[in-house]
Amino acid sequence: MSDYSIRSRYLPPYQVIFAVDVKDFSAFESVAQAGITARIRPIVAAAFRRCGLGEIWDEERWHRVIGDAYVAGFPTRALPLLIHPLLDALQVQLEEENRVSRDERPSRPLRMRASIHVGPITDADDDPVTDGSGAARVETHRLLDSAEVKQVLSRAGDGTLVAAIVSDRAFTDAVLGGFCALGPDRFTSVEVAVKQYRGSAWLAVPVASGDLLARGIRPLTEEGDAEAGDASAHQGAQVIGIGSIAGDATNVFVGNSGSISTVDDPDRLRRPRRRR
């Protein structure tokens, strides 16, 4: 027999969760940090209005600004629009903000990471104290903190002011569903692992610059970084390996040009070269 005294609960309404934070916020001088925090939400609001999403901005269900981060909930119908055109508009808005504040604090450009997710979130009408709560909110922050999206901005030049990560759920509904103006080929898939969170996600940038132009936005692995990134730094170096090819080898790096050689007799390195 079912125990009807144990009742299921209503599912909170689905919302789009949009979050941004500032790259290297802690590197700004302390005197500048309060001013940056105060600017974050107005910058996002200006980006909404810049691309004609002022009505969506006015439908913000809840928001939080903590330090360098802004997070808010919006109606689910807005999901495709928060991917495009909002991310492009945020890039343009930051370009304008950085031009205006060039001679003021902070001296370095503002650059932002953004994450977009969708899921059930407690409604502000139920309890304003706990509005915006739920696993989807936590997952949005995990995506924002992921090494994958952080690496995009680290590898990019100063021309890239926004790097975005979109959850697989949001990507499937908005992009693969055909509601977003951007096609799937504008995104790169990644696997994210932050604390206990594990999930698939998609990276995108409105403007690519720096190393992103050379090697794309897919995060570099240590192996790929060594093969591609370090190759230019050591190009032309002469490398002499001491020992057996099949066993462990001790590498000695000498000179700044030449080819790679292997030597099975360590004493040969100590013998003086004949003068020609």
PDB file of C-alpha atoms in Angstrom:
ATOM      1  CA  MET A   1       0.000   0.000   0.000  1.00  0.00           C
ATOM      2  CA  SER A   2       1.232   3.507  -0.774  1.00  0.00           C
ATOM      3  CA  ASP A   3       1.855   5.831   2.142  1.00  0.00           C
ATOM      4  CA  TYR A   4      -0.018   8.938   1.049  1.00  0.00           C
ATOM      5  CA  SER A   5       1.206  10.835   4.105  1.00  0.00           C
ATOM      6  CA  ILE A   6       4.555  11.116   2.310  1.00  0.00           C
ATOM      7  CA  ARG A   7       3.896  13.664  -0.379  1.00  0.00           C
ATOM      8  CA  SER A   8       5.930  14.673  -3.376  1.00  0.00           C
ATOM      9  CA  ARG A   9       6.633  18.357  -3.851  1.00  0.00           C
ATOM     10  CA  TYR A  10       6.006  20.700  -6.723  1.00  0.00           C
ATOM     11  CA  LEU A  11       9.050  21.263  -8.930  1.00  0.00           C
ATOM     12  CA  PRO A  12      10.283  24.873  -8.855  1.00  0.00           C
ATOM     13  CA  PRO A  13       9.913  26.705 -12.176  1.00  0.00           C
ATOM     14  CA  TYR A  14      12.673  26.323 -14.723  1.00  0.00           C
ATOM     15  CA  GLN A  15      14.779  29.422 -15.235  1.00  0.00           C
ATOM     16  CA  VAL A  16      17.796  30.410 -17.265  1.00  0.00           C
ATOM     17  CA  ILE A  17      20.745  31.114 -14.993  1.00  0.00           C
ATOM     18  CA  PHE A  18      23.221  33.637 -16.396  1.00  0.00           C
ATOM     19  CA  ALA A  19      26.453  34.372 -14.550  1.00  0.00           C
ATOM     20  CA  VAL A  20      29.616  36.373 -15.188  1.00  0.00           C
ATOM     21  CA  ASP A  21      32.800  37.070 -13.287  1.00  0.00           C
ATOM     22  CA  VAL A  22      35.876  39.189 -13.908  1.00  0.00           C
ATOM     23  CA  LYS A  23      39.160  37.640 -14.991  1.00  0.00           C
ATOM     24  CA  ASP A  24      41.991  38.117 -12.460  1.00  0.00           C
ATOM     25  CA  PHE A  25      39.837  40.200 -10.137  1.00  0.00           C
ATOM     26  CA  SER A  26      42.222  39.645  -7.228  1.00  0.00           C
ATOM     27  CA  ALA A  27      45.078  41.074  -9.298  1.00  0.00           C
ATOM     28  CA  PHE A  28      43.442  44.511  -9.394  1.00  0.00           C
ATOM     29  CA  GLU A  29      44.506  46.953  -6.702  1.00  0.00           C
ATOM     30  CA  SER A  30      42.342  46.863  -3.608  1.00  0.00           C
ATOM     31  CA  VAL A  31      41.380  50.474  -4.163  1.00  0.00           C
ATOM     32  CA  ALA A  32      39.853  49.521  -7.529  1.00  0.00           C
ATOM     33  CA  GLN A  33      37.954  46.389  -6.534  1.00  0.00           C
ATOM     34  CA  ALA A  34      34.901  48.044  -4.996  1.00  0.00           C
ATOM     35  CA  GLY A  35      34.470  50.163  -8.119  1.00  0.00           C
ATOM     36  CA  ILE A  36      34.682  47.079 -10.343  1.00  0.00           C
ATOM     37  CA  THR A  37      32.065  45.272  -8.254  1.00  0.00           C
ATOM     38  CA  ALA A  38      29.747  48.275  -8.570  1.00  0.00           C
ATOM     39  CA  ARG A  39      30.161  48.309 -12.373  1.00  0.00           C
ATOM     40  CA  ILE A  40      29.474  44.629 -13.101  1.00  0.00           C
ATOM     41  CA  ARG A  41      25.666  44.632 -13.068  1.00  0.00           C
ATOM     42  CA  PRO A  42      25.360  47.965 -14.944  1.00  0.00           C
ATOM     43  CA  ILE A  43      27.697  46.594 -17.628  1.00  0.00           C
ATOM     44  CA  VAL A  44      25.528  43.489 -18.017  1.00  0.00           C
ATOM     45  CA  ALA A  45      22.376  45.626 -18.077  1.00  0.00           C
ATOM     46  CA  ALA A  46      23.872  47.841 -20.784  1.00  0.00           C
ATOM     47  CA  ALA A  47      24.744  44.764 -22.840  1.00  0.00           C
ATOM     48  CA  PHE A  48      21.127  43.538 -22.621  1.00  0.00           C
ATOM     49  CA  ARG A  49      19.806  46.880 -23.795  1.00  0.00           C
ATOM     50  CA  ARG A  50      22.494  47.265 -26.470  1.00  0.00           C
ATOM     51  CA  CYS A  51      21.206  44.190 -28.312  1.00  0.00           C
ATOM     52  CA  GLY A  52      17.507  44.897 -27.829  1.00  0.00           C
ATOM     53  CA  LEU A  53      16.940  42.647 -24.805  1.00  0.00           C
ATOM     54  CA  GLY A  54      15.838  45.402 -22.441  1.00  0.00           C
ATOM     55  CA  GLU A  55      12.479  43.680 -21.933  1.00  0.00           C
ATOM     56  CA  ILE A  56      14.242  40.469 -20.886  1.00  0.00           C
ATOM     57  CA  TRP A  57      16.465  42.420 -18.494  1.00  0.00           C
ATOM     58  CA  ASP A  58      13.389  43.882 -16.860  1.00  0.00           C
ATOM     59  CA  GLU A  59      12.141  40.316 -16.274  1.00  0.00           C
ATOM     60  CA  GLU A  60      15.144  39.408 -14.137  1.00  0.00           C
ATOM     61  CA  ARG A  61      13.689  37.141 -11.406  1.00  0.00           C
ATOM     62  CA  TRP A  62      16.512  37.515  -8.877  1.00  0.00           C
ATOM     63  CA  HIS A  63      20.184  38.397  -8.840  1.00  0.00           C
ATOM     64  CA  ARG A  64      23.278  38.355  -6.650  1.00  0.00           C
ATOM     65  CA  VAL A  65      26.498  40.372  -6.938  1.00  0.00           C
ATOM     66  CA  ILE A  66      29.305  38.988  -4.815  1.00  0.00           C
ATOM     67  CA  GLY A  67      32.816  40.346  -5.295  1.00  0.00           C
ATOM     68  CA  ASP A  68      33.594  39.934  -8.977  1.00  0.00           C
ATOM     69  CA  ALA A  69      30.552  37.765  -9.811  1.00  0.00           C
ATOM     70  CA  TYR A  70      27.013  38.503 -10.968  1.00  0.00           C
ATOM     71  CA  VAL A  71      24.402  35.735 -11.272  1.00  0.00           C
ATOM     72  CA  ALA A  72      20.703  36.033 -12.071  1.00  0.00           C
ATOM     73  CA  GLY A  73      17.642  34.109 -13.192  1.00  0.00           C
ATOM     74  CA  PHE A  74      15.596  34.873 -16.311  1.00  0.00           C
ATOM     75  CA  PRO A  75      12.551  33.325 -18.029  1.00  0.00           C
ATOM     76  CA  THR A  76      13.369  30.132 -19.922  1.00  0.00           C
ATOM     77  CA  ARG A  77      12.084  31.574 -23.200  1.00  0.00           C
ATOM     78  CA  ALA A  78      15.097  33.904 -23.151  1.00  0.00           C
ATOM     79  CA  LEU A  79      17.654  31.059 -23.240  1.00  0.00           C
ATOM     80  CA  PRO A  80      18.629  31.296 -26.949  1.00  0.00           C
ATOM     81  CA  LEU A  81      18.851  35.086 -26.717  1.00  0.00           C
ATOM     82  CA  LEU A  82      21.237  34.986 -23.764  1.00  0.00           C
ATOM     83  CA  ILE A  83      23.599  32.997 -25.956  1.00  0.00           C
ATOM     84  CA  HIS A  84      23.114  35.205 -29.008  1.00  0.00           C
ATOM     85  CA  PRO A  85      23.028  38.166 -29.294  1.00  0.00           C
ATOM     86  CA  LEU A  86      23.831  38.837 -25.618  1.00  0.00           C
ATOM     87  CA  LEU A  87      27.375  37.422 -25.571  1.00  0.00           C
ATOM     88  CA  ASP A  88      28.324  39.485 -28.623  1.00  0.00           C
ATOM     89  CA  ALA A  89      26.778  42.577 -27.032  1.00  0.00           C
ATOM     90  CA  LEU A  90      28.710  41.963 -23.803  1.00  0.00           C
ATOM     91  CA  GLN A  91      31.955  41.843 -25.800  1.00  0.00           C
ATOM     92  CA  VAL A  92      31.121  45.181 -27.472  1.00  0.00           C
ATOM     93  CA  GLN A  93      30.014  46.724 -24.171  1.00  0.00           C
ATOM     94  CA  LEU A  94      33.297  45.759 -22.506  1.00  0.00           C
ATOM     95  CA  GLU A  95      35.251  47.209 -25.434  1.00  0.00           C
ATOM     96  CA  GLU A  96      33.448  50.501 -24.868  1.00  0.00           C
ATOM     97  CA  GLU A  97      33.882  50.358 -21.085  1.00  0.00           C
ATOM     98  CA  ASN A  98      37.610  49.752 -21.446  1.00  0.00           C
ATOM     99  CA  ARG A  99      38.018  52.667 -23.841  1.00  0.00           C
ATOM    100  CA  VAL A 100      36.187  55.046 -21.527  1.00  0.00           C
ATOM    101  CA  SER A 101      38.114  53.981 -18.408  1.00  0.00           C
ATOM    102  CA  ARG A 102      41.525  53.793 -20.068  1.00  0.00           C
ATOM    103  CA  ASP A 103      42.856  56.764 -18.108  1.00  0.00           C
ATOM    104  CA  GLU A 104      41.143  55.769 -14.886  1.00  0.00           C
ATOM    105  CA  ARG A 105      41.392  52.901 -12.435  1.00  0.00           C
ATOM    106  CA  PRO A 106      41.580  50.022 -13.197  1.00  0.00           C
ATOM    107  CA  SER A 107      44.368  50.456 -15.740  1.00  0.00           C
ATOM    108  CA  ARG A 108      44.024  46.956 -17.237  1.00  0.00           C
ATOM    109  CA  PRO A 109      41.017  45.970 -19.386  1.00  0.00           C
ATOM    110  CA  LEU A 110      38.014  44.253 -17.871  1.00  0.00           C
ATOM    111  CA  ARG A 111      37.544  40.749 -19.271  1.00  0.00           C
ATOM    112  CA  MET A 112      34.741  38.402 -18.257  1.00  0.00           C
ATOM    113  CA  ARG A 113      33.846  34.737 -18.180  1.00  0.00           C
ATOM    114  CA  ALA A 114      30.176  33.875 -18.631  1.00  0.00           C
ATOM    115  CA  SER A 115      28.195  30.717 -17.951  1.00  0.00           C
ATOM    116  CA  ILE A 116      24.672  29.842 -19.074  1.00  0.00           C
ATOM    117  CA  HIS A 117      22.546  27.021 -17.685  1.00  0.00           C
ATOM    118  CA  VAL A 118      18.881  26.130 -17.245  1.00  0.00           C
ATOM    119  CA  GLY A 119      17.030  24.214 -14.548  1.00  0.00           C
ATOM    120  CA  PRO A 120      14.535  24.354 -11.666  1.00  0.00           C
ATOM    121  CA  ILE A 121      15.201  27.275  -9.310  1.00  0.00           C
ATOM    122  CA  THR A 122      13.246  28.413  -6.256  1.00  0.00           C
ATOM    123  CA  ASP A 123      10.827  31.190  -7.123  1.00  0.00           C
ATOM    124  CA  ALA A 124      11.256  34.654  -5.665  1.00  0.00           C
ATOM    125  CA  ASP A 125       7.540  34.830  -4.908  1.00  0.00           C
ATOM    126  CA  ASP A 126       7.777  31.890  -2.509  1.00  0.00           C
ATOM    127  CA  ASP A 127      10.570  33.107  -0.239  1.00  0.00           C
ATOM    128  CA  PRO A 128      12.720  36.119  -1.168  1.00  0.00           C
ATOM    129  CA  VAL A 129      15.369  35.018   1.305  1.00  0.00           C
ATOM    130  CA  THR A 130      16.032  31.739  -0.519  1.00  0.00           C
ATOM    131  CA  ASP A 131      15.211  32.765  -4.079  1.00  0.00           C
ATOM    132  CA  GLY A 132      17.575  31.546  -6.738  1.00  0.00           C
ATOM    133  CA  SER A 133      18.441  28.316  -4.938  1.00  0.00           C
ATOM    134  CA  GLY A 134      18.841  24.882  -6.460  1.00  0.00           C
ATOM    135  CA  ALA A 135      21.316  22.459  -8.011  1.00  0.00           C
ATOM    136  CA  ALA A 136      21.177  24.343 -11.323  1.00  0.00           C
ATOM    137  CA  ARG A 137      22.470  27.463  -9.570  1.00  0.00           C
ATOM    138  CA  VAL A 138      25.385  25.511  -8.103  1.00  0.00           C
ATOM    139  CA  GLU A 139      26.153  23.942 -11.480  1.00  0.00           C
ATOM    140  CA  THR A 140      26.204  27.378 -13.119  1.00  0.00           C
ATOM    141  CA  HIS A 141      28.920  28.491 -10.711  1.00  0.00           C
ATOM    142  CA  ARG A 142      30.855  25.254 -11.247  1.00  0.00           C
ATOM    143  CA  LEU A 143      30.873  25.894 -14.987  1.00  0.00           C
ATOM    144  CA  LEU A 144      32.024  29.466 -14.405  1.00  0.00           C
ATOM    145  CA  ASP A 145      34.881  28.212 -12.209  1.00  0.00           C
ATOM    146  CA  SER A 146      35.985  25.484 -14.612  1.00  0.00           C
ATOM    147  CA  ALA A 147      39.569  25.336 -15.832  1.00  0.00           C
ATOM    148  CA  GLU A 148      38.293  24.975 -19.389  1.00  0.00           C
ATOM    149  CA  VAL A 149      36.701  28.422 -19.664  1.00  0.00           C
ATOM    150  CA  LYS A 150      39.486  30.027 -17.618  1.00  0.00           C
ATOM    151  CA  GLN A 151      42.077  28.679 -20.045  1.00  0.00           C
ATOM    152  CA  VAL A 152      40.285  30.276 -22.981  1.00  0.00           C
ATOM    153  CA  LEU A 153      40.800  33.800 -21.626  1.00  0.00           C
ATOM    154  CA  SER A 154      44.322  32.998 -20.450  1.00  0.00           C
ATOM    155  CA  ARG A 155      45.349  31.913 -23.950  1.00  0.00           C
ATOM    156  CA  ALA A 156      43.476  34.694 -25.735  1.00  0.00           C
ATOM    157  CA  GLY A 157      44.840  38.123 -26.493  1.00  0.00           C
ATOM    158  CA  ASP A 158      43.375  41.319 -25.076  1.00  0.00           C
ATOM    159  CA  GLY A 159      40.945  41.449 -28.009  1.00  0.00           C
ATOM    160  CA  THR A 160      38.942  38.620 -26.470  1.00  0.00           C
ATOM    161  CA  LEU A 161      36.972  40.157 -23.620  1.00  0.00           C
ATOM    162  CA  VAL A 162      34.347  37.430 -23.169  1.00  0.00           C
ATOM    163  CA  ALA A 163      34.682  33.655 -22.946  1.00  0.00           C
ATOM    164  CA  ALA A 164      31.460  31.707 -22.431  1.00  0.00           C
ATOM    165  CA  ILE A 165      30.618  28.200 -21.296  1.00  0.00           C
ATOM    166  CA  VAL A 166      27.143  26.813 -21.971  1.00  0.00           C
ATOM    167  CA  SER A 167      25.809  23.733 -20.211  1.00  0.00           C
ATOM    168  CA  ASP A 168      24.946  20.722 -22.333  1.00  0.00           C
ATOM    169  CA  ARG A 169      21.290  21.038 -21.363  1.00  0.00           C
ATOM    170  CA  ALA A 170      21.140  24.671 -22.476  1.00  0.00           C
ATOM    171  CA  PHE A 171      23.114  23.895 -25.648  1.00  0.00           C
ATOM    172  CA  THR A 172      20.817  21.023 -26.590  1.00  0.00           C
ATOM    173  CA  ASP A 173      17.637  23.038 -26.093  1.00  0.00           C
ATOM    174  CA  ALA A 174      18.767  26.354 -27.603  1.00  0.00           C
ATOM    175  CA  VAL A 175      21.440  25.541 -30.187  1.00  0.00           C
ATOM    176  CA  LEU A 176      20.708  21.997 -31.358  1.00  0.00           C
ATOM    177  CA  GLY A 177      17.009  22.845 -31.124  1.00  0.00           C
ATOM    178  CA  GLY A 178      17.577  25.526 -33.749  1.00  0.00           C
ATOM    179  CA  PHE A 179      16.322  28.436 -31.652  1.00  0.00           C
ATOM    180  CA  CYS A 180      19.719  30.153 -31.397  1.00  0.00           C
ATOM    181  CA  ALA A 181      21.126  32.074 -34.361  1.00  0.00           C
ATOM    182  CA  LEU A 182      24.520  30.455 -33.758  1.00  0.00           C
ATOM    183  CA  GLY A 183      25.042  26.972 -35.142  1.00  0.00           C
ATOM    184  CA  PRO A 184      26.794  24.095 -33.348  1.00  0.00           C
ATOM    185  CA  ASP A 185      29.993  24.760 -35.311  1.00  0.00           C
ATOM    186  CA  ARG A 186      30.519  27.940 -33.279  1.00  0.00           C
ATOM    187  CA  PHE A 187      31.044  25.910 -30.091  1.00  0.00           C
ATOM    188  CA  THR A 188      33.619  23.446 -28.781  1.00  0.00           C
ATOM    189  CA  SER A 189      32.614  20.584 -26.500  1.00  0.00           C
ATOM    190  CA  VAL A 190      34.430  19.994 -23.202  1.00  0.00           C
ATOM    191  CA  GLU A 191      34.104  17.773 -20.151  1.00  0.00           C
ATOM    192  CA  VAL A 192      34.048  19.739 -16.900  1.00  0.00           C
ATOM    193  CA  ALA A 193      35.088  18.468 -13.474  1.00  0.00           C
ATOM    194  CA  VAL A 194      34.917  20.965 -10.601  1.00  0.00           C
ATOM    195  CA  LYS A 195      34.692  19.668  -7.033  1.00  0.00           C
ATOM    196  CA  GLN A 196      31.888  17.064  -7.089  1.00  0.00           C
ATOM    197  CA  TYR A 197      30.383  18.364 -10.325  1.00  0.00           C
ATOM    198  CA  ARG A 198      30.887  16.412 -13.560  1.00  0.00           C
ATOM    199  CA  GLY A 199      29.253  17.374 -16.819  1.00  0.00           C
ATOM    200  CA  SER A 200      29.518  18.174 -20.492  1.00  0.00           C
ATOM    201  CA  ALA A 201      29.544  21.770 -21.695  1.00  0.00           C
ATOM    202  CA  TRP A 202      30.289  23.940 -24.703  1.00  0.00           C
ATOM    203  CA  LEU A 203      32.761  26.817 -25.096  1.00  0.00           C
ATOM    204  CA  ALA A 204      32.378  29.877 -27.312  1.00  0.00           C
ATOM    205  CA  VAL A 205      33.936  33.303 -27.755  1.00  0.00           C
ATOM    206  CA  PRO A 206      32.426  36.282 -29.595  1.00  0.00           C
ATOM    207  CA  VAL A 207      35.901  37.399 -30.733  1.00  0.00           C
ATOM    208  CA  ALA A 208      38.954  35.161 -31.022  1.00  0.00           C
ATOM    209  CA  SER A 209      42.452  36.604 -30.582  1.00  0.00           C
ATOM    210  CA  GLY A 210      45.959  35.598 -29.570  1.00  0.00           C
ATOM    211  CA  ASP A 211      46.614  31.876 -29.309  1.00  0.00           C
ATOM    212  CA  LEU A 212      42.945  31.125 -30.010  1.00  0.00           C
ATOM    213  CA  LEU A 213      43.532  32.146 -33.622  1.00  0.00           C
ATOM    214  CA  ALA A 214      46.420  29.721 -33.945  1.00  0.00           C
ATOM    215  CA  ARG A 215      45.039  26.696 -32.121  1.00  0.00           C
ATOM    216  CA  GLY A 216      41.345  27.288 -31.561  1.00  0.00           C
ATOM    217  CA  ILE A 217      39.423  27.451 -28.301  1.00  0.00           C
ATOM    218  CA  ARG A 218      39.545  23.767 -27.413  1.00  0.00           C
ATOM    219  CA  PRO A 219      41.480  23.541 -24.131  1.00  0.00           C
ATOM    220  CA  LEU A 220      45.039  22.363 -24.560  1.00  0.00           C
ATOM    221  CA  THR A 221      46.104  19.211 -22.797  1.00  0.00           C
ATOM    222  CA  GLU A 222      49.552  19.006 -21.236  1.00  0.00           C
ATOM    223  CA  GLU A 223      50.634  16.779 -24.128  1.00  0.00           C
ATOM    224  CA  GLY A 224      49.218  19.130 -26.740  1.00  0.00           C
ATOM    225  CA  ASP A 225      50.733  22.130 -24.994  1.00  0.00           C
ATOM    226  CA  ALA A 226      54.143  20.471 -24.973  1.00  0.00           C
ATOM    227  CA  GLU A 227      53.938  19.497 -28.636  1.00  0.00           C
ATOM    228  CA  ALA A 228      52.577  22.780 -29.960  1.00  0.00           C
ATOM    229  CA  GLY A 229      53.222  25.520 -27.433  1.00  0.00           C
ATOM    230  CA  ASP A 230      56.718  24.540 -26.380  1.00  0.00           C
ATOM    231  CA  ALA A 231      57.877  23.709 -29.873  1.00  0.00           C
ATOM    232  CA  SER A 232      58.269  27.365 -30.821  1.00  0.00           C
ATOM    233  CA  ALA A 233      60.194  28.137 -27.636  1.00  0.00           C
ATOM    234  CA  HIS A 234      62.757  25.381 -28.267  1.00  0.00           C
ATOM    235  CA  GLN A 235      62.838  25.513 -32.049  1.00  0.00           C
ATOM    236  CA  GLY A 236      66.312  24.841 -33.365  1.00  0.00           C
ATOM    237  CA  ALA A 237      67.781  23.768 -30.017  1.00  0.00           C
ATOM    238  CA  GLN A 238      70.407  21.028 -30.019  1.00  0.00           C
ATOM    239  CA  VAL A 239      69.459  18.173 -27.695  1.00  0.00           C
ATOM    240  CA  ILE A 240      71.914  15.466 -26.717  1.00  0.00           C
ATOM    241  CA  GLY A 241      70.423  12.433 -24.988  1.00  0.00           C
ATOM    242  CA  ILE A 242      72.710  10.290 -22.862  1.00  0.00           C
ATOM    243  CA  GLY A 243      71.863   6.635 -22.358  1.00  0.00           C
ATOM    244  CA  SER A 244      69.929   3.891 -24.031  1.00  0.00           C
ATOM    245  CA  ILE A 245      66.973   4.713 -26.248  1.00  0.00           C
ATOM    246  CA  ALA A 246      65.049   1.839 -24.676  1.00  0.00           C
ATOM    247  CA  GLY A 247      65.852   2.878 -21.108  1.00  0.00           C
ATOM    248  CA  ASP A 248      65.759   6.078 -19.100  1.00  0.00           C
ATOM    249  CA  ALA A 249      67.640   8.938 -20.687  1.00  0.00           C
ATOM    250  CA  THR A 250      69.211  12.053 -19.219  1.00  0.00           C
ATOM    251  CA  ASN A 251      68.837  15.016 -21.563  1.00  0.00           C
ATOM    252  CA  VAL A 252      71.410  17.770 -21.850  1.00  0.00           C
ATOM    253  CA  PHE A 253      70.335  20.914 -23.676  1.00  0.00           C
ATOM    254  CA  VAL A 254      73.177  22.844 -25.264  1.00  0.00           C
ATOM    255  CA  GLY A 255      73.391  25.554 -27.882  1.00  0.00           C
ATOM    256  CA  ASN A 256      70.572  27.311 -29.667  1.00  0.00           C
ATOM    257  CA  SER A 257      70.594  25.657 -33.074  1.00  0.00           C
ATOM    258  CA  GLY A 258      71.115  22.290 -34.636  1.00  0.00           C
ATOM    259  CA  SER A 259      69.441  18.902 -34.658  1.00  0.00           C
ATOM    260  CA  ILE A 260      68.583  16.266 -32.072  1.00  0.00           C
ATOM    261  CA  SER A 261      71.211  13.613 -31.407  1.00  0.00           C
ATOM    262  CA  THR A 262      71.500  10.587 -29.146  1.00  0.00           C
ATOM    263  CA  VAL A 263      74.768   9.366 -27.655  1.00  0.00           C
ATOM    264  CA  ASP A 264      75.246   5.970 -26.094  1.00  0.00           C
ATOM    265  CA  ASP A 265      78.693   6.832 -24.669  1.00  0.00           C
ATOM    266  CA  PRO A 266      78.568   9.520 -21.943  1.00  0.00           C
ATOM    267  CA  ASP A 267      82.381   9.954 -22.125  1.00  0.00           C
ATOM    268  CA  ARG A 268      82.017  11.418 -25.593  1.00  0.00           C
ATOM    269  CA  LEU A 269      80.485  14.525 -24.012  1.00  0.00           C
ATOM    270  CA  ARG A 270      83.625  15.070 -21.974  1.00  0.00           C
ATOM    271  CA  ARG A 271      86.128  14.631 -24.817  1.00  0.00           C
ATOM    272  CA  PRO A 272      87.481  17.903 -26.198  1.00  0.00           C
ATOM    273  CA  ARG A 273      86.539  18.734 -29.749  1.00  0.00           C
ATOM    274  CA  ARG A 274      89.284  18.765 -32.344  1.00  0.00           C
ATOM    275  CA  ARG A 275      90.097  22.102 -33.833  1.00  0.00           C
ATOM    276  CA  ARG A 276      89.673  22.272 -37.584  1.00  0.00           C
TER     277      ARG A 276
END
